[in-house]
Coordinates of C-alpha atoms in Angstrom, one line a residue:
M1 CA 46.2 55.4 176.5
S2 CA 45.2 58.8 175.5
T3 CA 47.0 61.8 176.4
V4 CA 45.1 63.0 179.6
P5 CA 46.0 66.0 181.8
M6 CA 48.4 65.3 184.7
G7 CA 49.9 67.1 187.5
S8 CA 52.6 69.1 187.0
V9 CA 56.3 68.1 186.6
D10 CA 58.3 68.8 189.6
N11 CA 61.7 67.0 189.1
R12 CA 63.3 68.0 192.3
T13 CA 64.2 64.4 192.7
D14 CA 67.0 63.5 190.6
A15 CA 66.1 60.8 188.1
A16 CA 69.2 58.8 188.9
E17 CA 68.3 58.8 192.8
L18 CA 64.7 57.6 191.9
T19 CA 66.0 54.8 189.6
E20 CA 68.2 53.6 192.5
L21 CA 65.3 53.7 194.9
A22 CA 62.8 51.8 192.5
R23 CA 65.8 49.2 191.9
R24 CA 66.0 48.5 195.8
F25 CA 62.2 48.3 196.1
F26 CA 61.6 45.8 193.2
S27 CA 64.6 44.0 194.2
H28 CA 62.7 43.3 197.6
D29 CA 65.1 45.3 199.8
P30 CA 64.0 44.5 203.4
D31 CA 64.5 48.3 204.4
M32 CA 62.5 49.4 201.6
I33 CA 59.7 47.0 202.1
A34 CA 59.6 47.8 205.9
D35 CA 59.4 51.6 204.9
P36 CA 58.7 52.4 201.3
Y37 CA 57.3 55.9 202.3
P38 CA 60.5 57.9 201.6
F39 CA 60.6 56.2 198.1
Y40 CA 56.9 57.4 197.4
R41 CA 57.6 60.7 198.5
K42 CA 60.5 61.0 195.9
L43 CA 58.2 59.5 193.4
R44 CA 55.5 62.0 193.9
E45 CA 58.0 64.9 193.9
Y46 CA 59.6 63.9 190.6
G47 CA 56.5 64.0 188.6
P48 CA 53.1 62.2 187.4
A49 CA 55.1 59.6 186.1
F50 CA 58.3 57.7 186.0
R51 CA 59.7 54.9 183.8
F52 CA 61.6 52.1 185.5
K53 CA 62.6 49.3 183.2
D54 CA 59.5 47.7 181.8
R55 CA 56.9 49.6 183.7
I56 CA 55.6 53.4 184.5
L57 CA 55.4 54.2 188.1
V58 CA 52.6 56.8 189.3
G59 CA 52.2 57.8 192.8
R60 CA 50.2 61.1 193.0
Y61 CA 46.5 61.0 194.2
D62 CA 44.7 62.6 191.3
D63 CA 46.8 60.9 188.7
C64 CA 46.2 57.2 190.2
R65 CA 42.5 58.0 190.3
R66 CA 42.6 59.1 186.7
I67 CA 44.2 56.0 185.5
L68 CA 42.2 53.7 187.6
T69 CA 39.2 55.2 185.6
A70 CA 40.6 55.5 182.2
P71 CA 38.7 54.0 179.5
T72 CA 41.7 53.1 177.6
T73 CA 43.6 51.1 180.4
L74 CA 43.4 47.5 181.0
Q75 CA 43.5 45.6 184.3
G76 CA 45.2 42.4 184.6
L77 CA 48.5 40.6 183.8
A78 CA 47.9 40.0 180.0
V79 CA 50.5 38.0 178.1
K80 CA 50.6 41.1 176.0
G81 CA 52.0 43.2 178.7
S82 CA 55.5 44.7 178.9
R83 CA 56.3 42.8 182.4
F84 CA 55.2 39.4 180.8
R85 CA 57.4 39.8 177.6
T86 CA 60.3 40.8 180.0
A87 CA 60.0 37.9 182.2
V88 CA 59.3 35.4 179.3
D89 CA 62.5 36.3 177.4
L90 CA 64.5 35.2 180.4
L91 CA 62.8 31.6 180.9
D92 CA 63.6 28.5 179.1
E93 CA 60.6 27.0 177.1
P94 CA 59.1 24.8 179.5
H95 CA 59.0 27.7 182.2
Q96 CA 57.7 30.2 179.5
V97 CA 54.7 27.6 179.0
Q98 CA 53.9 27.3 182.6
L99 CA 54.0 31.2 183.1
R100 CA 51.9 31.8 180.1
E101 CA 49.4 29.4 181.3
T102 CA 49.2 31.0 184.8
F103 CA 48.7 34.4 183.2
M104 CA 45.7 33.0 181.1
F105 CA 44.2 31.7 184.1
Y106 CA 44.6 34.9 185.9
E107 CA 43.1 36.8 183.0
K108 CA 39.8 35.3 183.7
R109 CA 39.5 36.9 187.3
L110 CA 37.2 39.7 187.9
A111 CA 40.4 41.9 188.3
G112 CA 41.7 40.8 185.1
V113 CA 39.1 41.9 182.5
D114 CA 37.8 45.3 181.4
G115 CA 34.8 46.7 179.5
A116 CA 31.6 44.9 179.1
K117 CA 33.1 41.7 180.2
H118 CA 34.1 43.2 183.6
K119 CA 30.7 44.7 183.8
R120 CA 29.0 41.3 183.4
L121 CA 31.1 39.3 185.9
R122 CA 31.0 42.2 188.4
R123 CA 27.0 42.3 188.3
L124 CA 27.0 38.5 188.6
A125 CA 29.3 38.4 191.6
Q126 CA 27.6 41.6 193.3
N127 CA 24.3 39.6 192.9
A128 CA 25.9 37.0 195.3
F129 CA 28.2 39.1 197.3
T130 CA 25.7 41.6 198.6
P131 CA 25.7 43.9 201.6
R132 CA 23.3 41.8 203.3
V133 CA 25.6 38.8 203.2
V134 CA 28.4 41.1 204.9
N135 CA 26.2 42.4 207.3
D136 CA 24.8 38.8 208.2
M137 CA 28.3 37.8 208.7
R138 CA 29.1 40.4 211.6
S139 CA 27.8 38.4 214.9
H140 CA 29.5 35.3 213.4
V141 CA 32.9 37.2 212.8
E142 CA 32.6 38.4 216.5
E143 CA 32.2 34.7 217.2
I144 CA 35.2 33.5 215.6
V145 CA 37.1 36.5 217.2
E146 CA 35.9 35.2 220.6
R147 CA 37.0 31.5 219.7
L148 CA 40.6 32.7 218.6
L149 CA 40.8 34.6 221.7
E150 CA 40.4 31.5 223.8
T151 CA 43.3 30.0 222.2
I152 CA 45.7 32.6 223.5
R153 CA 44.1 33.5 226.9
G154 CA 46.4 32.7 229.8
R155 CA 49.4 33.3 227.8
T156 CA 52.2 36.1 228.4
T157 CA 53.2 36.6 224.6
V158 CA 52.0 35.4 221.2
E159 CA 52.9 35.5 217.7
F160 CA 50.1 37.6 216.6
I161 CA 50.0 36.6 212.8
S162 CA 50.1 32.8 213.1
D163 CA 48.4 32.4 216.2
F164 CA 45.6 34.8 215.5
A165 CA 45.6 37.3 212.6
F166 CA 45.9 34.8 209.8
H167 CA 43.3 32.5 211.4
L168 CA 40.2 35.1 211.1
P169 CA 40.0 36.0 207.3
L170 CA 41.0 32.4 206.4
I171 CA 38.1 31.1 208.4
V172 CA 35.5 33.5 207.1
I173 CA 36.3 33.2 203.4
C174 CA 36.3 29.4 203.7
E175 CA 32.7 29.3 205.7
L176 CA 31.6 31.8 203.1
L177 CA 32.5 29.4 200.4
D178 CA 31.4 26.3 202.2
V179 CA 35.0 24.8 202.4
P180 CA 35.7 22.1 205.0
T181 CA 37.7 22.8 207.9
E182 CA 40.2 20.1 207.0
D183 CA 41.0 21.9 203.6
R184 CA 41.8 25.3 205.0
D185 CA 45.4 24.5 205.2
K186 CA 45.6 23.9 201.7
L187 CA 44.0 26.8 200.5
R188 CA 46.1 28.8 202.5
A189 CA 49.5 27.2 201.3
W190 CA 48.1 28.0 197.6
S191 CA 46.9 31.7 198.4
C192 CA 50.6 32.2 199.9
D193 CA 52.0 30.7 196.7
L194 CA 49.8 33.2 194.8
G195 CA 50.8 36.3 196.8
L196 CA 54.6 35.5 196.2
F197 CA 53.9 35.4 192.6
V198 CA 51.9 38.8 192.4
G199 CA 54.6 40.6 194.3
G200 CA 57.6 38.6 192.9
E201 CA 60.2 37.9 190.2
W202 CA 58.3 36.2 187.4
S203 CA 61.6 35.5 185.7
S204 CA 62.5 33.0 188.6
D205 CA 62.0 29.4 187.8
P206 CA 61.2 28.1 191.1
L207 CA 58.6 30.8 191.8
V208 CA 57.0 29.9 188.1
E209 CA 56.8 26.5 188.8
S210 CA 55.5 26.8 192.3
T211 CA 52.7 29.3 191.3
H212 CA 51.9 27.3 188.2
A213 CA 51.5 24.2 190.7
S214 CA 49.2 26.1 193.2
V215 CA 47.0 27.6 190.6
F216 CA 46.2 24.4 189.0
A217 CA 45.9 22.4 192.2
L218 CA 43.4 25.2 193.6
R219 CA 41.6 25.1 190.1
E220 CA 41.1 21.2 190.2
Y221 CA 39.9 21.5 194.0
C222 CA 37.3 24.2 193.2
L223 CA 36.0 22.2 189.9
D224 CA 35.6 19.1 192.4
H225 CA 34.1 21.5 195.3
F226 CA 31.5 23.1 192.7
A227 CA 30.5 19.8 191.2
R228 CA 29.7 18.4 194.8
K229 CA 28.0 21.6 196.0
R230 CA 25.8 21.8 192.7
T231 CA 23.6 19.3 194.4
E232 CA 24.0 19.6 198.1
E233 CA 23.1 22.1 200.6
T234 CA 25.6 24.7 200.6
T235 CA 26.1 28.5 201.9
P236 CA 23.9 31.3 200.4
L237 CA 26.9 33.0 198.9
L238 CA 28.0 29.9 197.2
R239 CA 24.5 29.0 195.9
A240 CA 24.3 32.4 194.4
L241 CA 27.6 32.0 192.6
L242 CA 26.9 28.7 191.6
D243 CA 23.4 29.4 190.1
G244 CA 23.9 33.0 188.9
E245 CA 21.1 35.6 188.7
G246 CA 19.6 37.9 186.3
D247 CA 18.6 37.2 182.7
G248 CA 19.4 33.6 183.2
D249 CA 23.1 34.5 182.8
R250 CA 25.8 32.7 185.0
F251 CA 29.4 32.2 185.4
S252 CA 31.2 29.7 183.3
E253 CA 33.1 26.9 185.2
E254 CA 36.4 28.6 184.4
E255 CA 35.1 32.3 185.2
L256 CA 33.7 30.9 188.6
V257 CA 37.1 29.0 189.4
A258 CA 39.1 32.3 188.8
L259 CA 36.7 34.5 190.7
I260 CA 36.8 32.1 194.1
T261 CA 40.6 32.1 193.7
Q262 CA 40.5 35.9 193.5
M263 CA 38.2 36.0 196.7
I264 CA 40.2 33.3 198.4
F265 CA 43.4 35.4 198.0
A266 CA 42.2 38.7 198.7
G267 CA 39.8 37.6 201.4
H268 CA 42.7 36.0 203.2
E269 CA 46.4 37.5 202.3
T270 CA 45.2 41.2 202.1
S271 CA 42.9 41.0 205.4
T272 CA 45.7 39.3 207.5
N273 CA 48.2 42.0 206.2
L274 CA 45.7 44.9 207.1
I275 CA 45.3 43.6 210.6
G276 CA 49.3 43.0 211.1
N277 CA 50.1 46.3 209.6
S278 CA 47.4 48.2 211.7
M279 CA 48.8 46.7 215.2
I280 CA 52.4 47.7 214.1
A281 CA 51.3 51.4 213.5
L282 CA 49.2 51.7 216.8
L283 CA 51.4 49.6 219.0
R284 CA 54.8 50.8 217.8
D285 CA 54.5 54.1 215.9
H286 CA 51.5 55.6 217.3
R287 CA 50.6 54.7 220.6
D288 CA 48.7 57.7 221.4
Q289 CA 46.4 56.5 218.6
W290 CA 46.0 53.1 220.3
N291 CA 45.3 54.8 223.6
L292 CA 42.5 56.7 222.0
L293 CA 41.1 53.4 220.8
V294 CA 41.4 52.0 224.1
E295 CA 39.6 54.9 225.6
D296 CA 36.5 54.4 223.0
P297 CA 36.8 51.1 221.4
D298 CA 33.6 52.1 219.2
R299 CA 36.0 54.2 217.4
A300 CA 37.4 51.2 215.5
T301 CA 35.1 51.3 212.4
A302 CA 36.5 54.8 211.5
A303 CA 40.1 53.9 212.6
V304 CA 40.0 51.4 210.0
D305 CA 39.5 53.6 207.2
E306 CA 42.7 56.0 208.7
L307 CA 44.7 52.9 209.0
L308 CA 44.0 51.6 205.4
R309 CA 45.0 55.0 204.1
Y310 CA 48.3 55.2 206.6
T311 CA 49.5 51.5 206.0
G312 CA 47.1 49.6 203.7
P313 CA 48.5 46.2 202.4
T314 CA 48.3 46.8 198.7
Q315 CA 51.1 49.1 197.7
Y316 CA 50.2 49.2 193.8
I317 CA 48.3 47.6 191.1
D318 CA 49.3 47.1 187.6
K319 CA 47.1 48.3 184.7
L320 CA 47.8 47.9 180.8
A321 CA 47.8 50.6 178.3
G322 CA 45.4 49.9 175.7
E323 CA 46.8 52.3 173.4
A324 CA 49.7 54.6 173.2
G325 CA 49.7 57.8 174.8
R326 CA 51.5 60.2 177.6
I327 CA 51.3 60.5 181.3
G328 CA 52.8 63.8 182.4
D329 CA 56.1 63.8 180.0
V330 CA 56.4 60.2 179.7
D331 CA 55.5 58.5 176.6
I332 CA 53.8 55.2 176.8
E333 CA 53.4 52.6 174.3
Q334 CA 50.6 50.3 173.8
W335 CA 50.8 47.1 176.5
D336 CA 52.9 49.3 178.9
T337 CA 52.7 48.4 182.4
V338 CA 51.6 51.1 184.5
S339 CA 52.0 50.6 188.1
V340 CA 49.5 52.8 190.1
F341 CA 51.0 53.3 193.9
L342 CA 47.9 53.2 195.8
A343 CA 50.0 53.4 199.0
S344 CA 51.8 56.5 197.7
S345 CA 48.7 58.2 196.7
N346 CA 47.3 57.9 200.2
R347 CA 50.3 60.0 201.7
D348 CA 50.0 62.8 198.9
A349 CA 50.1 65.9 200.6
D350 CA 47.5 67.6 198.0
A351 CA 45.0 65.1 198.9
F352 CA 46.0 64.3 202.5
P353 CA 47.6 67.3 204.6
D354 CA 49.7 65.7 207.2
G355 CA 49.3 62.4 205.4
D356 CA 52.4 61.0 206.9
V357 CA 50.7 61.2 210.5
L358 CA 48.3 58.6 211.7
D359 CA 45.4 60.6 213.1
L360 CA 42.3 58.4 214.2
T361 CA 40.2 61.6 214.6
A362 CA 40.9 63.3 211.2
K363 CA 38.4 63.9 208.5
R364 CA 39.9 62.7 205.4
N365 CA 39.4 62.8 201.7
P366 CA 38.5 59.2 200.6
H367 CA 41.5 56.9 200.1
N368 CA 42.6 54.6 197.4
A369 CA 43.5 51.7 199.3
F370 CA 40.8 49.3 197.9
G371 CA 41.3 51.0 194.4
F372 CA 39.0 53.5 192.6
G373 CA 36.4 53.1 190.0
P374 CA 35.0 50.0 188.3
H375 CA 37.6 47.8 189.9
H376 CA 36.9 49.0 193.5
C377 CA 37.8 45.8 195.7
L378 CA 34.7 43.6 195.9
G379 CA 35.2 42.5 199.6
A380 CA 36.2 46.0 201.0
A381 CA 33.1 45.9 203.3
L382 CA 34.2 42.6 204.8
A383 CA 37.8 43.4 205.1
R384 CA 36.8 46.5 206.9
M385 CA 34.2 44.7 209.1
E386 CA 36.9 42.0 210.1
A387 CA 39.7 44.5 211.0
A388 CA 37.4 46.9 213.0
I389 CA 36.2 43.9 214.9
V390 CA 39.9 42.7 215.7
L391 CA 40.8 46.2 216.7
R392 CA 37.5 46.5 218.9
V393 CA 38.1 43.6 220.8
M394 CA 41.9 43.6 221.3
A395 CA 41.7 47.2 222.6
Q396 CA 39.1 46.3 225.1
T397 CA 40.7 42.8 226.0
Y398 CA 44.4 43.5 226.4
P399 CA 44.9 47.6 226.5
D400 CA 48.4 47.1 227.7
M401 CA 49.6 44.9 224.9
V402 CA 53.1 45.9 223.5
L403 CA 55.3 44.4 220.6
V404 CA 58.2 42.3 222.0
D405 CA 60.7 43.7 219.4
D406 CA 60.5 46.9 217.4
H407 CA 62.4 45.4 214.6
I408 CA 59.6 43.7 212.2
E409 CA 60.3 41.1 209.4
Y410 CA 57.9 42.0 206.4
H411 CA 57.0 39.5 203.8
R412 CA 59.5 39.5 200.8
N413 CA 56.7 41.0 198.5
H414 CA 56.7 44.6 197.2
M415 CA 53.2 44.6 196.1
L416 CA 51.4 43.5 199.2
R417 CA 53.0 44.6 202.2
G418 CA 52.6 42.8 205.6
P419 CA 54.3 41.4 208.5
A420 CA 55.6 37.9 208.4
H421 CA 55.9 37.7 212.2
L422 CA 54.7 39.7 215.0
E423 CA 55.4 38.9 218.7
V424 CA 53.1 40.8 221.2
E425 CA 53.2 40.7 225.0
L426 CA 49.5 40.7 225.7
G427 CA 49.5 42.3 229.2
Q428 CA 46.8 42.1 231.7
E429 CA 43.4 41.0 230.3
V430 CA 40.5 43.0 231.1
S431 CA 37.2 41.0 231.4
Q432 CA 34.3 42.3 229.5

């Protein structure tokens, strides 16, 4: 990573204080997971970068964007990276092998490569996952939401995550990939294990074991699924992924398995968290903004972008330094892990005045919730559409819904933030 100009060093925040906040955050302190934003504010105040153990933390808007587009940073969880080296030194030999195999699988994902290889894989993926595919899903997503509403009608209270929110993105991604209904729960379980891994402690023997088992169970499932669907009728998306397009190029089996794994995980885990986080922000923290949505449900599409900025699910993404350099006044060694805090950058006052305020009517700069640059999330349009439909339909149907308990239990995950449970009282249903 070459030395690049960064924002000015402030250092009003004491390094020892920031170290303690980072320790609590990466140790899954429940209070920090529930409200990480004071930590992010301290990170931005400190300077362009802060070294914590085996990673460098970056939290300012402009600095995050520079790193996400820098040609000498590499995406992914490479076995050369500082976090892998730290974790593997703490494991016995069998678990070292499992962790290395898991990393090597992850590196085949679209999010795990850069340069010419990334351009090739992304072109193939975009040839299949076109705007038309997403737009054609709209009426069907609305039908799925209506079906889910039928399962909660007549009830006073519901557990919004397990009864509603997690079903929608899971059904959508499984239908796009032609996954049978009876297999959805298996894919959800594997996806949940992957979520625990990306935001977990890699030196934990049980986590390494469960992740390795789930990754390779999902791999075997996908290989079998592809073998069947190559000779059967299937969905347009899966057919395009299987056949490939452009210059006769196509995915290898392993590349396709890795891409589908990423789609299942991102299409389910992060979308569920986005819906859950949005309901908390609107029903508990900013009821006035929920009332705006109730008054004008067509505001939902614009509301999703403000909610992504304010309470997006992905807290940070890791990149690796392809070469030595500096970020601000922090020296970077080759293969150092640079944690780019997207959620922090989306509250940076230099980019978002009153960034700690949720305002569905505000005109904002583009947020970083889906990343920025070459690795901008491939499924961003689908995630936006799903969340907007849910918000619009719930505001129309249950305008008086409230949280049963203001205290929220979040998943024990510092990378992907979202509620584990969310009990709501529906209130009077409004007929449409």
